[in-house]
C-alpha cells in the first residue's frame, strides 16, 4: 500500500468519523470477514476519501443529496446509515422527512413510504431510545 | 374550482416563479394542448403548492435534493429544469456538479455521465451564452 | 383545513373504502405515529381524492393498472394492498395472476416471481383462511 | 421448426393482428436484418403466442396492463406500440391518459410526463392525421 | 402438451440439472402449489429450454452474465440460485465476487454491497458447511 | 498528484487501450471541456485502474459482465463502448447478441430490444463499414 493511498484512506476514515463517529469502525470492520475483504478499503478510499472529500460541496449538503438519491432509488438498506449521518451533521428529523417526501414527485409514493416507515421511523426511535438511556 | 384549490395553485405558481421566473409560465402552458390538459394544474398544485411549499425544508435545499434524486434515477429530461432552478436559487455550477458526481456512489457512473454531458453541460453553456448576449 | 380540501379528503376516503373497506382506516391511522404524520392526509387527498377519483377511467380498471405498475416496478410492499383491493372490486385471482405474468414481457421473470410468491400467494391464502373462519 | 411451435407462432401473429393489423408485419420483419434475426420469432411465440393468448384475462385488459407497466418502467419506445394497440382494441384516448396519470402515484411525475408528451401526444396526433387523410 | 413442447421442456430441465443438480427439481415443484402452477413449466421452457440452450454462448459464460445482470438490477432473491449455479459450472468464488464488484461501476455500491453481504456470503458459507458435513 | 495515483491512472489507461485502442484517448479527452474536467481522471483511476485491473477475473470475462449489466439496466449510451470493447478482446458478435438476449429473462424484452436495435446493430455495422474501407 503506497503512502498516497494510505493518505486517501485516512482522509476517508476522517470523513466517516464525522458522519457516524460511533459506528463507522464497525462498518469498516464488517467487510473483513465478508467474501470481499478489500471492498471496505475500496469504499472508504473512493466514496469518502475521493468523492465526499472533494472541496466543491460541504459535507452537510452531501448528506442531504445522499438521502435524496437513496430514497429515490428505493435502497432502504444503505439509507439507514445516511439518515443517521445526516442527523449527526446537523439536519433535523423534519428536514430529513421533507427530503424523503419530496422524492414522491420524482419516484412516487412507494419509495417514500418505505423510506419513512422502514428506515426513518426506526432510526429516529433508536436515537431517542439511546438518548433516553434505553438504547 | 374552489378558492382553496386556487390558493394552492397560486402558491405553487409563486414557488415556480422563484425557481425559474423566465420559463415557468411556458412550462405550465405546454400542458394546455397536450392529451392531459389538466396535468399542468395538478402538477403545480401538488408538486409546488403542496410539497415544495411545506415549511420544514428551505427551497434551496429542496432543489439540491431534486438534482440528486433525478440524477440517481437517470431522468435527464426533468433534470434540465431543476439544474437551471438550482442555479437560480443560489447554488453554484461547481456545487451542482459535485451533487451529480456524488450519485456515482449510489447509482454508478453511467447516470452521472449522462447528467453531466447531456444536461449540466448544456444548461451551463446556454446560460453563459444568454449572459454574454448570444442566447 | 379548508372545506374544499376536506371535500377532496372525504372523496379519497370514500374510494379507499371501496378498495378495502376492512383495512383502509388502519392504513390511514398508521401514519399518525410515523415521522410524517400528515403524509396520510396527503396520500388520501392526492392519490385517491384527486387521481383515483378522476372520471375518465373506472375504479376496476384503475386497480388492474395499479397491480401491473407495481409488479413491473418490483414493489412488493404496496402490491399487497392493491391485489387485495383488486379482488374486492371484482377481479378474480386468475385475472390478477395473468396481469402479473404479463409483466414478464416488460420487466422479466424475477419481478413476476416475487409478486406471485411473496405477495399474491399470501393474499390469496389469507383471504381463503378468513373466509373459512380461520383468519 | 415443429408443427407445435408453428402453431404457437401463428397464434401469436393472430393476436398481433388484433393489436395492430396495419403495422404488425413490419415490426416482425424488422428483426430479419437485425443482429438477432430469430428474436422476432421468439418474441411472437413467447409474448403473444404464449402469454397474451392465455385464457385467464381478456386482450383489452392485457393492453391496459401493458400501458401501465411500460409507463411505470419509463420505457417510452415500446409504449408507442401498446398505446396504439390499446386504442385499436377499444380503449379511448381519455382512458389511456388516465392509466398513464395513475402511474404518478407509483413511479412519480417524470415517467408520466414522458409518456404523455413523448408518446401519447404523438400517437394520438398521428392517428388523427391519418383519419383526416393527411397521415 | 405437444411432443415439441415436451422436448423444449426436457431440454430446459437438462440445463437446469447442469446448473443445480441438487435443487432444480424442488424449484420446479415449488410452482405447483403457487397461484401460478404452470409458471414453472413456462419458465423452464422459455428461460432454459429456449434461451439458455441457444448454441451461440456456452453455459459457463451465460451464468456469469446472469450474475452480472441480477446484481446490477438489485435482485437478490434470484441471485442466490445463479451464484450457486455459477459455482457449480466452474466459476470460483473469487471470480463471482469480482463480477459483483464490477457492477459498482454501472449501478453503484449499494447493489454490490447487497449482493456480497446478503447473497454471496450466505451461499459461500452454506456450501462450505455442507462440504464440511455440517450443512 | 502523487506517483502512486499516477501509477493507478497509467494502469487504467493501459486497460482502456486494450479495450478500445483507437478511441480511448478521445473519450478521456472529452471530459476536459466538460463541467467535470477531473471526472475523466477519476473514472480512469477507479473503473479501470482499480476495478478492471483486479487480478481475480480476466478482462474478457469482465467485458461480458459489463455488457450484461448495462443491458439489464437499460443504459444504451455506455453500452456502445463496451460492445465495441467486447468485440476487441475476442467475443464474437453472436456471443454478444446471446448475452443481450439472456437479459430478457431478468429484465424483460424492452431492454434487450433497445440494446440490439439501438446499439449492437449500429456498432456491428460501423465496424463492418470501417473494415470494408467505407468507415
PDB file of N, CA and C in Angstrom, chain C residues 56-105:
ATOM      1  N   UNK C  56     -62.375   9.727 -15.945  1.00  0.00           N
ATOM      2  CA  UNK C  56     -62.058   9.102 -17.231  1.00  0.00           C
ATOM      3  C   UNK C  56     -61.787   7.611 -17.245  1.00  0.00           C
ATOM      4  N   UNK C  57     -61.655   6.978 -16.088  1.00  0.00           N
ATOM      5  CA  UNK C  57     -61.373   5.528 -16.063  1.00  0.00           C
ATOM      6  C   UNK C  57     -62.037   4.948 -14.817  1.00  0.00           C
ATOM      7  N   UNK C  58     -62.718   3.819 -14.981  1.00  0.00           N
ATOM      8  CA  UNK C  58     -63.439   3.228 -13.854  1.00  0.00           C
ATOM      9  C   UNK C  58     -62.489   2.636 -12.817  1.00  0.00           C
ATOM     10  N   UNK C  59     -62.971   2.510 -11.581  1.00  0.00           N
ATOM     11  CA  UNK C  59     -62.154   2.052 -10.466  1.00  0.00           C
ATOM     12  C   UNK C  59     -61.564   0.665 -10.719  1.00  0.00           C
ATOM     13  N   UNK C  60     -62.359  -0.211 -11.309  1.00  0.00           N
ATOM     14  CA  UNK C  60     -61.872  -1.585 -11.530  1.00  0.00           C
ATOM     15  C   UNK C  60     -60.641  -1.587 -12.444  1.00  0.00           C
ATOM     16  N   UNK C  61     -60.713  -0.822 -13.529  1.00  0.00           N
ATOM     17  CA  UNK C  61     -59.560  -0.744 -14.437  1.00  0.00           C
ATOM     18  C   UNK C  61     -58.365  -0.105 -13.749  1.00  0.00           C
ATOM     19  N   UNK C  62     -58.626   0.901 -12.900  1.00  0.00           N
ATOM     20  CA  UNK C  62     -57.517   1.552 -12.190  1.00  0.00           C
ATOM     21  C   UNK C  62     -56.765   0.556 -11.299  1.00  0.00           C
ATOM     22  N   UNK C  63     -57.490  -0.368 -10.698  1.00  0.00           N
ATOM     23  CA  UNK C  63     -56.814  -1.330  -9.829  1.00  0.00           C
ATOM     24  C   UNK C  63     -55.983  -2.332 -10.627  1.00  0.00           C
ATOM     25  N   UNK C  64     -56.453  -2.683 -11.825  1.00  0.00           N
ATOM     26  CA  UNK C  64     -55.634  -3.550 -12.675  1.00  0.00           C
ATOM     27  C   UNK C  64     -54.341  -2.822 -13.065  1.00  0.00           C
ATOM     28  N   UNK C  65     -54.472  -1.555 -13.432  1.00  0.00           N
ATOM     29  CA  UNK C  65     -53.286  -0.767 -13.797  1.00  0.00           C
ATOM     30  C   UNK C  65     -52.320  -0.670 -12.615  1.00  0.00           C
ATOM     31  N   UNK C  66     -52.856  -0.540 -11.407  1.00  0.00           N
ATOM     32  CA  UNK C  66     -52.010  -0.455 -10.210  1.00  0.00           C
ATOM     33  C   UNK C  66     -51.224  -1.746  -9.994  1.00  0.00           C
ATOM     34  N   UNK C  67     -51.906  -2.880 -10.115  1.00  0.00           N
ATOM     35  CA  UNK C  67     -51.225  -4.166  -9.945  1.00  0.00           C
ATOM     36  C   UNK C  67     -50.133  -4.330 -11.009  1.00  0.00           C
ATOM     37  N   UNK C  68     -50.453  -3.948 -12.241  1.00  0.00           N
ATOM     38  CA  UNK C  68     -49.466  -4.051 -13.323  1.00  0.00           C
ATOM     39  C   UNK C  68     -48.249  -3.170 -13.038  1.00  0.00           C
ATOM     40  N   UNK C  69     -48.481  -1.911 -12.714  1.00  0.00           N
ATOM     41  CA  UNK C  69     -47.384  -0.970 -12.496  1.00  0.00           C
ATOM     42  C   UNK C  69     -46.492  -1.364 -11.326  1.00  0.00           C
ATOM     43  N   UNK C  70     -47.097  -1.721 -10.199  1.00  0.00           N
ATOM     44  CA  UNK C  70     -46.303  -2.074  -9.020  1.00  0.00           C
ATOM     45  C   UNK C  70     -45.533  -3.378  -9.227  1.00  0.00           C
ATOM     46  N   UNK C  71     -46.131  -4.328  -9.943  1.00  0.00           N
ATOM     47  CA  UNK C  71     -45.397  -5.558 -10.261  1.00  0.00           C
ATOM     48  C   UNK C  71     -44.180  -5.235 -11.119  1.00  0.00           C
ATOM     49  N   UNK C  72     -44.378  -4.445 -12.163  1.00  0.00           N
ATOM     50  CA  UNK C  72     -43.270  -4.094 -13.065  1.00  0.00           C
ATOM     51  C   UNK C  72     -42.151  -3.389 -12.311  1.00  0.00           C
ATOM     52  N   UNK C  73     -42.507  -2.544 -11.351  1.00  0.00           N
ATOM     53  CA  UNK C  73     -41.503  -1.807 -10.577  1.00  0.00           C
ATOM     54  C   UNK C  73     -40.846  -2.671  -9.497  1.00  0.00           C
ATOM     55  N   UNK C  74     -41.378  -3.871  -9.273  1.00  0.00           N
ATOM     56  CA  UNK C  74     -40.799  -4.742  -8.256  1.00  0.00           C
ATOM     57  C   UNK C  74     -41.122  -4.298  -6.843  1.00  0.00           C
ATOM     58  N   UNK C  75     -42.196  -3.504  -6.701  1.00  0.00           N
ATOM     59  CA  UNK C  75     -42.543  -3.001  -5.380  1.00  0.00           C
ATOM     60  C   UNK C  75     -43.557  -3.901  -4.705  1.00  0.00           C
ATOM     61  N   UNK C  76     -43.058  -4.880  -3.948  1.00  0.00           N
ATOM     62  CA  UNK C  76     -43.965  -5.874  -3.367  1.00  0.00           C
ATOM     63  C   UNK C  76     -44.737  -5.348  -2.152  1.00  0.00           C
ATOM     64  N   UNK C  77     -44.184  -4.352  -1.477  1.00  0.00           N
ATOM     65  CA  UNK C  77     -44.852  -3.906  -0.249  1.00  0.00           C
ATOM     66  C   UNK C  77     -46.224  -3.263  -0.505  1.00  0.00           C
ATOM     67  N   UNK C  78     -46.287  -2.327  -1.459  1.00  0.00           N
ATOM     68  CA  UNK C  78     -47.587  -1.703  -1.736  1.00  0.00           C
ATOM     69  C   UNK C  78     -48.494  -2.634  -2.553  1.00  0.00           C
ATOM     70  N   UNK C  79     -47.885  -3.586  -3.245  1.00  0.00           N
ATOM     71  CA  UNK C  79     -48.655  -4.503  -4.091  1.00  0.00           C
ATOM     72  C   UNK C  79     -49.714  -5.270  -3.289  1.00  0.00           C
ATOM     73  N   UNK C  80     -49.382  -5.627  -2.062  1.00  0.00           N
ATOM     74  CA  UNK C  80     -50.297  -6.370  -1.199  1.00  0.00           C
ATOM     75  C   UNK C  80     -51.666  -5.673  -1.095  1.00  0.00           C
ATOM     76  N   UNK C  81     -51.618  -4.372  -0.804  1.00  0.00           N
ATOM     77  CA  UNK C  81     -52.851  -3.597  -0.675  1.00  0.00           C
ATOM     78  C   UNK C  81     -53.667  -3.617  -1.964  1.00  0.00           C
ATOM     79  N   UNK C  82     -52.974  -3.470  -3.106  1.00  0.00           N
ATOM     80  CA  UNK C  82     -53.691  -3.357  -4.373  1.00  0.00           C
ATOM     81  C   UNK C  82     -54.218  -4.697  -4.881  1.00  0.00           C
ATOM     82  N   UNK C  83     -53.499  -5.794  -4.610  1.00  0.00           N
ATOM     83  CA  UNK C  83     -54.025  -7.099  -5.015  1.00  0.00           C
ATOM     84  C   UNK C  83     -55.285  -7.391  -4.213  1.00  0.00           C
ATOM     85  N   UNK C  84     -55.226  -7.105  -2.930  1.00  0.00           N
ATOM     86  CA  UNK C  84     -56.403  -7.263  -2.091  1.00  0.00           C
ATOM     87  C   UNK C  84     -57.553  -6.392  -2.616  1.00  0.00           C
ATOM     88  N   UNK C  85     -57.248  -5.154  -2.918  1.00  0.00           N
ATOM     89  CA  UNK C  85     -58.266  -4.245  -3.439  1.00  0.00           C
ATOM     90  C   UNK C  85     -58.818  -4.707  -4.776  1.00  0.00           C
ATOM     91  N   UNK C  86     -57.941  -5.203  -5.653  1.00  0.00           N
ATOM     92  CA  UNK C  86     -58.392  -5.663  -6.967  1.00  0.00           C
ATOM     93  C   UNK C  86     -59.400  -6.807  -6.822  1.00  0.00           C
ATOM     94  N   UNK C  87     -59.144  -7.704  -5.864  1.00  0.00           N
ATOM     95  CA  UNK C  87     -60.095  -8.795  -5.599  1.00  0.00           C
ATOM     96  C   UNK C  87     -61.407  -8.222  -5.059  1.00  0.00           C
ATOM     97  N   UNK C  88     -61.296  -7.219  -4.197  1.00  0.00           N
ATOM     98  CA  UNK C  88     -62.502  -6.616  -3.606  1.00  0.00           C
ATOM     99  C   UNK C  88     -63.418  -5.958  -4.636  1.00  0.00           C
ATOM    100  N   UNK C  89     -62.844  -5.367  -5.684  1.00  0.00           N
ATOM    101  CA  UNK C  89     -63.691  -4.688  -6.675  1.00  0.00           C
ATOM    102  C   UNK C  89     -64.100  -5.592  -7.827  1.00  0.00           C
ATOM    103  N   UNK C  90     -63.760  -6.885  -7.764  1.00  0.00           N
ATOM    104  CA  UNK C  90     -64.340  -7.792  -8.736  1.00  0.00           C
ATOM    105  C   UNK C  90     -63.407  -8.561  -9.653  1.00  0.00           C
ATOM    106  N   UNK C  91     -62.093  -8.305  -9.601  1.00  0.00           N
ATOM    107  CA  UNK C  91     -61.180  -9.122 -10.393  1.00  0.00           C
ATOM    108  C   UNK C  91     -61.067 -10.493  -9.728  1.00  0.00           C
ATOM    109  N   UNK C  92     -60.849 -11.541 -10.538  1.00  0.00           N
ATOM    110  CA  UNK C  92     -60.652 -12.879  -9.984  1.00  0.00           C
ATOM    111  C   UNK C  92     -59.157 -13.103  -9.699  1.00  0.00           C
ATOM    112  N   UNK C  93     -58.879 -14.100  -8.883  1.00  0.00           N
ATOM    113  CA  UNK C  93     -57.481 -14.458  -8.622  1.00  0.00           C
ATOM    114  C   UNK C  93     -56.756 -14.749  -9.936  1.00  0.00           C
ATOM    115  N   UNK C  94     -57.428 -15.441 -10.829  1.00  0.00           N
ATOM    116  CA  UNK C  94     -56.788 -15.798 -12.102  1.00  0.00           C
ATOM    117  C   UNK C  94     -56.429 -14.548 -12.911  1.00  0.00           C
ATOM    118  N   UNK C  95     -57.334 -13.580 -12.919  1.00  0.00           N
ATOM    119  CA  UNK C  95     -57.059 -12.361 -13.687  1.00  0.00           C
ATOM    120  C   UNK C  95     -55.868 -11.591 -13.102  1.00  0.00           C
ATOM    121  N   UNK C  96     -55.747 -11.607 -11.786  1.00  0.00           N
ATOM    122  CA  UNK C  96     -54.605 -10.932 -11.155  1.00  0.00           C
ATOM    123  C   UNK C  96     -53.302 -11.667 -11.473  1.00  0.00           C
ATOM    124  N   UNK C  97     -53.343 -12.989 -11.393  1.00  0.00           N
ATOM    125  CA  UNK C  97     -52.162 -13.777 -11.749  1.00  0.00           C
ATOM    126  C   UNK C  97     -51.741 -13.488 -13.193  1.00  0.00           C
ATOM    127  N   UNK C  98     -52.717 -13.426 -14.095  1.00  0.00           N
ATOM    128  CA  UNK C  98     -52.400 -13.164 -15.507  1.00  0.00           C
ATOM    129  C   UNK C  98     -51.786 -11.778 -15.701  1.00  0.00           C
ATOM    130  N   UNK C  99     -52.297 -10.796 -14.950  1.00  0.00           N
ATOM    131  CA  UNK C  99     -51.741  -9.434 -15.027  1.00  0.00           C
ATOM    132  C   UNK C  99     -50.285  -9.439 -14.579  1.00  0.00           C
ATOM    133  N   UNK C 100     -50.008 -10.169 -13.512  1.00  0.00           N
ATOM    134  CA  UNK C 100     -48.625 -10.272 -13.030  1.00  0.00           C
ATOM    135  C   UNK C 100     -47.749 -10.982 -14.064  1.00  0.00           C
ATOM    136  N   UNK C 101     -48.238 -12.123 -14.581  1.00  0.00           N
ATOM    137  CA  UNK C 101     -47.431 -12.884 -15.550  1.00  0.00           C
ATOM    138  C   UNK C 101     -47.115 -12.049 -16.790  1.00  0.00           C
ATOM    139  N   UNK C 102     -48.062 -11.202 -17.181  1.00  0.00           N
ATOM    140  CA  UNK C 102     -47.798 -10.417 -18.383  1.00  0.00           C
ATOM    141  C   UNK C 102     -46.630  -9.447 -18.195  1.00  0.00           C
ATOM    142  N   UNK C 103     -46.371  -9.048 -16.985  1.00  0.00           N
ATOM    143  CA  UNK C 103     -45.249  -8.138 -16.736  1.00  0.00           C
ATOM    144  C   UNK C 103     -43.895  -8.802 -17.012  1.00  0.00           C
ATOM    145  N   UNK C 104     -43.887 -10.153 -17.102  1.00  0.00           N
ATOM    146  CA  UNK C 104     -42.665 -10.867 -17.511  1.00  0.00           C
ATOM    147  C   UNK C 104     -42.125 -10.269 -18.815  1.00  0.00           C
ATOM    148  N   UNK C 105     -43.032  -9.968 -19.737  1.00  0.00           N
ATOM    149  CA  UNK C 105     -42.607  -9.431 -21.040  1.00  0.00           C
ATOM    150  C   UNK C 105     -41.823  -8.130 -20.878  1.00  0.00           C
TER     151      UNK C 105
END
